[in-house]
Amino acid sequence: LERINERKDEKLKYGIQRAEELLCKGEPFGTYLYGEKEVVEKITLEDIKIAYKELIKSCVTVIVSGNIDGYLDIEEKMNKIFSKYDNNDIKVQDLKYNNNQDKDFEYEEVKEYQDTTQSVLSMGLRIKDCNEQDFYALNLYNAILGVTPSSKLFQNVREKESLAYTVRSRYYRFKNILVIFAGINKENYEKAVLVIKEQLEDMRQGKITDDEFTSAKDSLLA
């Protein structure tokens, strides 16, 4: 409960997390690690006991590692230990990842208000149909967009337009999302969104200078 109550104290971090949760709505990544205050307050000791039993029954993976020569009854011993939990017979080939990758995501705008002098703008993009080789290109894309001081976001949103005191982008490989975040003044919201979208459009059209490309590569190799 303390973690939940203190969550909004770090405005920039909170803004990024909320963008991630909204992008991953309906998935495990869409839930805050410590849950929601209203739910946590209602949890009883019996609830925890039931959850623990369910965890042991369905979420345990046993790995036997090391020199096992001469230990021919390992499988039998494991079955004896865990048989009382009625383990589900889940096979690796039955597991599925990124079940929502075929889902159509639409633009959604969410605003939360607090009595503060500065605001946080977070914009999230969902990456669809991503394969293993795309990982390398996406890392470079992210570096060009908003990682280095020569990136498009830093140079145009912060330096040229003076719309943010900080602005960056972050690529999450295992979530297949990219989040742009900026610390701005509230009155600059509309203009900041417009300029950020302009940088994304430039990226889409391949408007990338040699300096941007080289600096991004150097940042990844450093």
XYZ file of C-alpha atoms in Angstrom:
222
model
C 0.000 0.000 0.000
C 2.902 2.340 0.712
C 4.336 1.647 -2.749
C 0.941 2.327 -4.343
C 0.400 5.544 -2.375
C 3.888 6.824 -3.225
C 3.564 5.953 -6.891
C 2.641 9.432 -8.098
C 5.442 11.152 -6.194
C 7.861 10.581 -9.092
C 5.844 12.240 -11.844
C 8.010 11.265 -14.818
C 8.296 7.630 -13.767
C 4.557 7.473 -13.120
C 3.765 8.939 -16.534
C 5.900 6.314 -18.264
C 4.329 3.471 -16.284
C 0.812 4.652 -17.066
C 1.616 4.750 -20.786
C 2.903 1.172 -20.575
C -0.210 0.018 -18.719
C -2.583 1.646 -21.191
C -0.722 0.136 -24.144
C -0.831 -3.326 -22.557
C -4.426 -3.145 -21.328
C -5.867 -6.624 -20.876
C -2.398 -8.219 -20.624
C -0.200 -8.966 -17.576
C 1.971 -5.918 -18.399
C -1.173 -3.785 -18.134
C -1.351 -4.307 -14.368
C 0.774 -2.319 -11.930
C 3.216 -4.569 -10.064
C 1.675 -3.857 -6.629
C -1.929 -3.726 -7.836
C -4.687 -1.247 -7.077
C -5.304 0.247 -3.644
C -8.988 -0.753 -3.503
C -8.138 -4.372 -4.272
C -5.148 -4.658 -1.922
C -7.133 -3.264 1.022
C -9.700 -6.057 0.649
C -7.191 -8.925 0.537
C -7.513 -11.362 3.454
C -5.146 -13.953 4.866
C -7.339 -16.641 3.334
C -6.985 -14.996 -0.107
C -3.203 -15.146 0.204
C -3.344 -18.787 1.259
C -5.493 -19.714 -1.747
C -3.270 -17.741 -4.128
C -0.161 -19.473 -2.785
C -1.674 -22.926 -3.255
C -2.693 -22.025 -6.800
C 0.817 -20.752 -7.496
C 2.394 -24.007 -6.338
C -0.146 -26.051 -8.282
C 0.085 -24.348 -11.645
C 3.105 -22.065 -11.920
C 6.114 -24.112 -10.855
C 8.943 -25.018 -13.249
C 11.520 -27.464 -11.901
C 15.029 -27.396 -13.369
C 17.592 -30.003 -12.305
C 21.078 -28.761 -13.131
C 24.557 -30.170 -12.658
C 26.226 -33.583 -12.767
C 23.316 -36.025 -12.450
C 25.194 -39.233 -13.340
C 23.949 -42.004 -11.108
C 20.753 -40.183 -10.151
C 18.347 -42.225 -12.224
C 15.307 -41.612 -10.027
C 15.211 -37.794 -10.251
C 11.945 -37.726 -12.183
C 10.369 -40.120 -9.698
C 11.497 -37.963 -6.777
C 10.134 -34.807 -8.395
C 6.783 -36.469 -9.035
C 6.618 -37.612 -5.432
C 7.316 -34.104 -4.116
C 4.867 -32.271 -6.355
C 2.160 -34.879 -6.996
C 0.184 -33.710 -3.957
C -0.329 -30.343 -5.664
C -2.118 -31.863 -8.664
C 0.175 -30.101 -11.112
C -1.297 -29.184 -14.463
C 0.409 -31.037 -17.291
C 1.453 -27.957 -19.306
C 3.827 -28.535 -22.209
C 6.167 -25.881 -23.604
C 4.614 -26.137 -27.046
C 1.241 -25.214 -25.552
C 2.481 -21.822 -24.325
C 1.657 -18.774 -26.407
C 3.294 -15.384 -26.352
C 2.052 -11.958 -27.392
C -1.509 -13.144 -27.906
C -2.657 -9.579 -28.545
C -0.284 -8.842 -31.409
C -3.069 -9.140 -33.972
C -5.256 -6.730 -32.051
C -5.969 -3.362 -33.649
C -4.880 -0.508 -31.398
C -6.444 2.897 -31.794
C -5.316 6.303 -30.606
C -6.391 6.978 -27.032
C -5.797 10.103 -24.978
C -5.834 9.937 -21.176
C -5.330 12.943 -18.920
C -4.755 12.906 -15.163
C -4.581 16.098 -13.126
C -2.464 17.027 -10.115
C -1.678 20.323 -8.435
C 1.853 20.757 -9.769
C 3.785 23.295 -11.824
C 5.168 20.799 -14.330
C 3.500 18.106 -16.395
C 4.545 14.788 -17.902
C 3.656 13.846 -21.465
C 3.890 10.158 -22.376
C 3.132 8.750 -25.805
C 3.125 5.014 -26.465
C 3.378 3.075 -29.705
C 2.532 -0.597 -30.109
C 4.850 -2.603 -32.377
C 3.034 -5.276 -34.385
C 4.316 -8.311 -36.287
C 7.776 -8.042 -34.734
C 10.315 -10.802 -35.346
C 13.740 -11.561 -33.898
C 15.668 -9.677 -36.577
C 13.540 -6.549 -36.103
C 15.059 -6.164 -32.629
C 18.288 -4.720 -34.039
C 16.556 -2.256 -36.348
C 14.185 -1.164 -33.588
C 17.080 -0.450 -31.230
C 18.653 1.784 -33.859
C 15.289 3.384 -34.631
C 14.860 4.209 -30.942
C 18.379 5.658 -30.689
C 17.770 7.945 -33.663
C 14.382 9.002 -32.344
C 15.126 9.841 -28.745
C 18.151 8.392 -26.957
C 21.150 10.543 -27.806
C 21.636 14.339 -27.547
C 21.634 14.389 -31.356
C 18.332 12.493 -31.556
C 15.294 13.965 -33.267
C 13.316 14.415 -30.069
C 16.128 16.087 -28.168
C 17.119 18.411 -30.984
C 13.636 19.441 -32.083
C 11.398 19.226 -29.020
C 13.924 20.404 -26.432
C 16.601 22.436 -28.226
C 14.816 23.976 -31.204
C 11.307 24.500 -29.796
C 12.148 24.631 -26.049
C 9.026 22.621 -25.279
C 10.519 20.218 -22.717
C 13.179 20.149 -20.033
C 13.696 16.450 -20.801
C 12.504 14.230 -23.637
C 13.447 10.675 -24.539
C 12.145 7.476 -26.064
C 12.440 3.948 -24.713
C 12.018 0.637 -26.542
C 10.733 -2.397 -24.589
C 11.726 -5.555 -26.431
C 9.609 -8.022 -24.478
C 6.533 -5.810 -24.360
C 6.802 -4.829 -28.032
C 6.122 -1.194 -27.232
C 7.954 2.104 -27.580
C 7.279 4.933 -25.120
C 8.123 8.604 -25.622
C 8.187 10.719 -22.470
C 8.787 14.394 -21.845
C 8.702 16.817 -18.941
C 6.765 19.859 -20.125
C 4.797 22.881 -18.973
C 1.058 22.311 -19.216
C 0.500 25.140 -21.700
C 2.931 23.475 -24.149
C 0.974 20.224 -24.341
C -0.659 20.632 -27.771
C 2.490 21.989 -29.415
C 4.665 19.270 -27.868
C 2.366 16.537 -29.181
C 2.443 18.122 -32.648
C 6.251 18.359 -32.777
C 6.694 14.791 -31.493
C 4.326 13.503 -34.172
C 6.349 15.404 -36.779
C 9.477 13.499 -35.690
C 7.642 10.190 -35.961
C 6.464 11.103 -39.444
C 10.020 12.023 -40.469
C 11.148 8.615 -39.231
C 8.374 6.926 -41.213
C 9.441 8.741 -44.370
C 13.114 7.975 -43.796
C 14.117 11.595 -43.242
C 17.233 10.750 -41.246
C 20.484 12.657 -41.629
C 23.902 11.013 -41.801
C 24.816 12.622 -38.463
C 21.692 11.239 -36.777
C 22.362 7.783 -38.182
C 26.052 7.748 -37.239
C 25.522 9.158 -33.749
C 22.806 6.593 -33.035
C 25.047 3.710 -34.109
C 27.950 5.049 -32.071
C 25.731 5.276 -28.975
C 24.812 1.606 -29.284
C 28.388 0.485 -29.849
C 29.877 2.584 -27.036
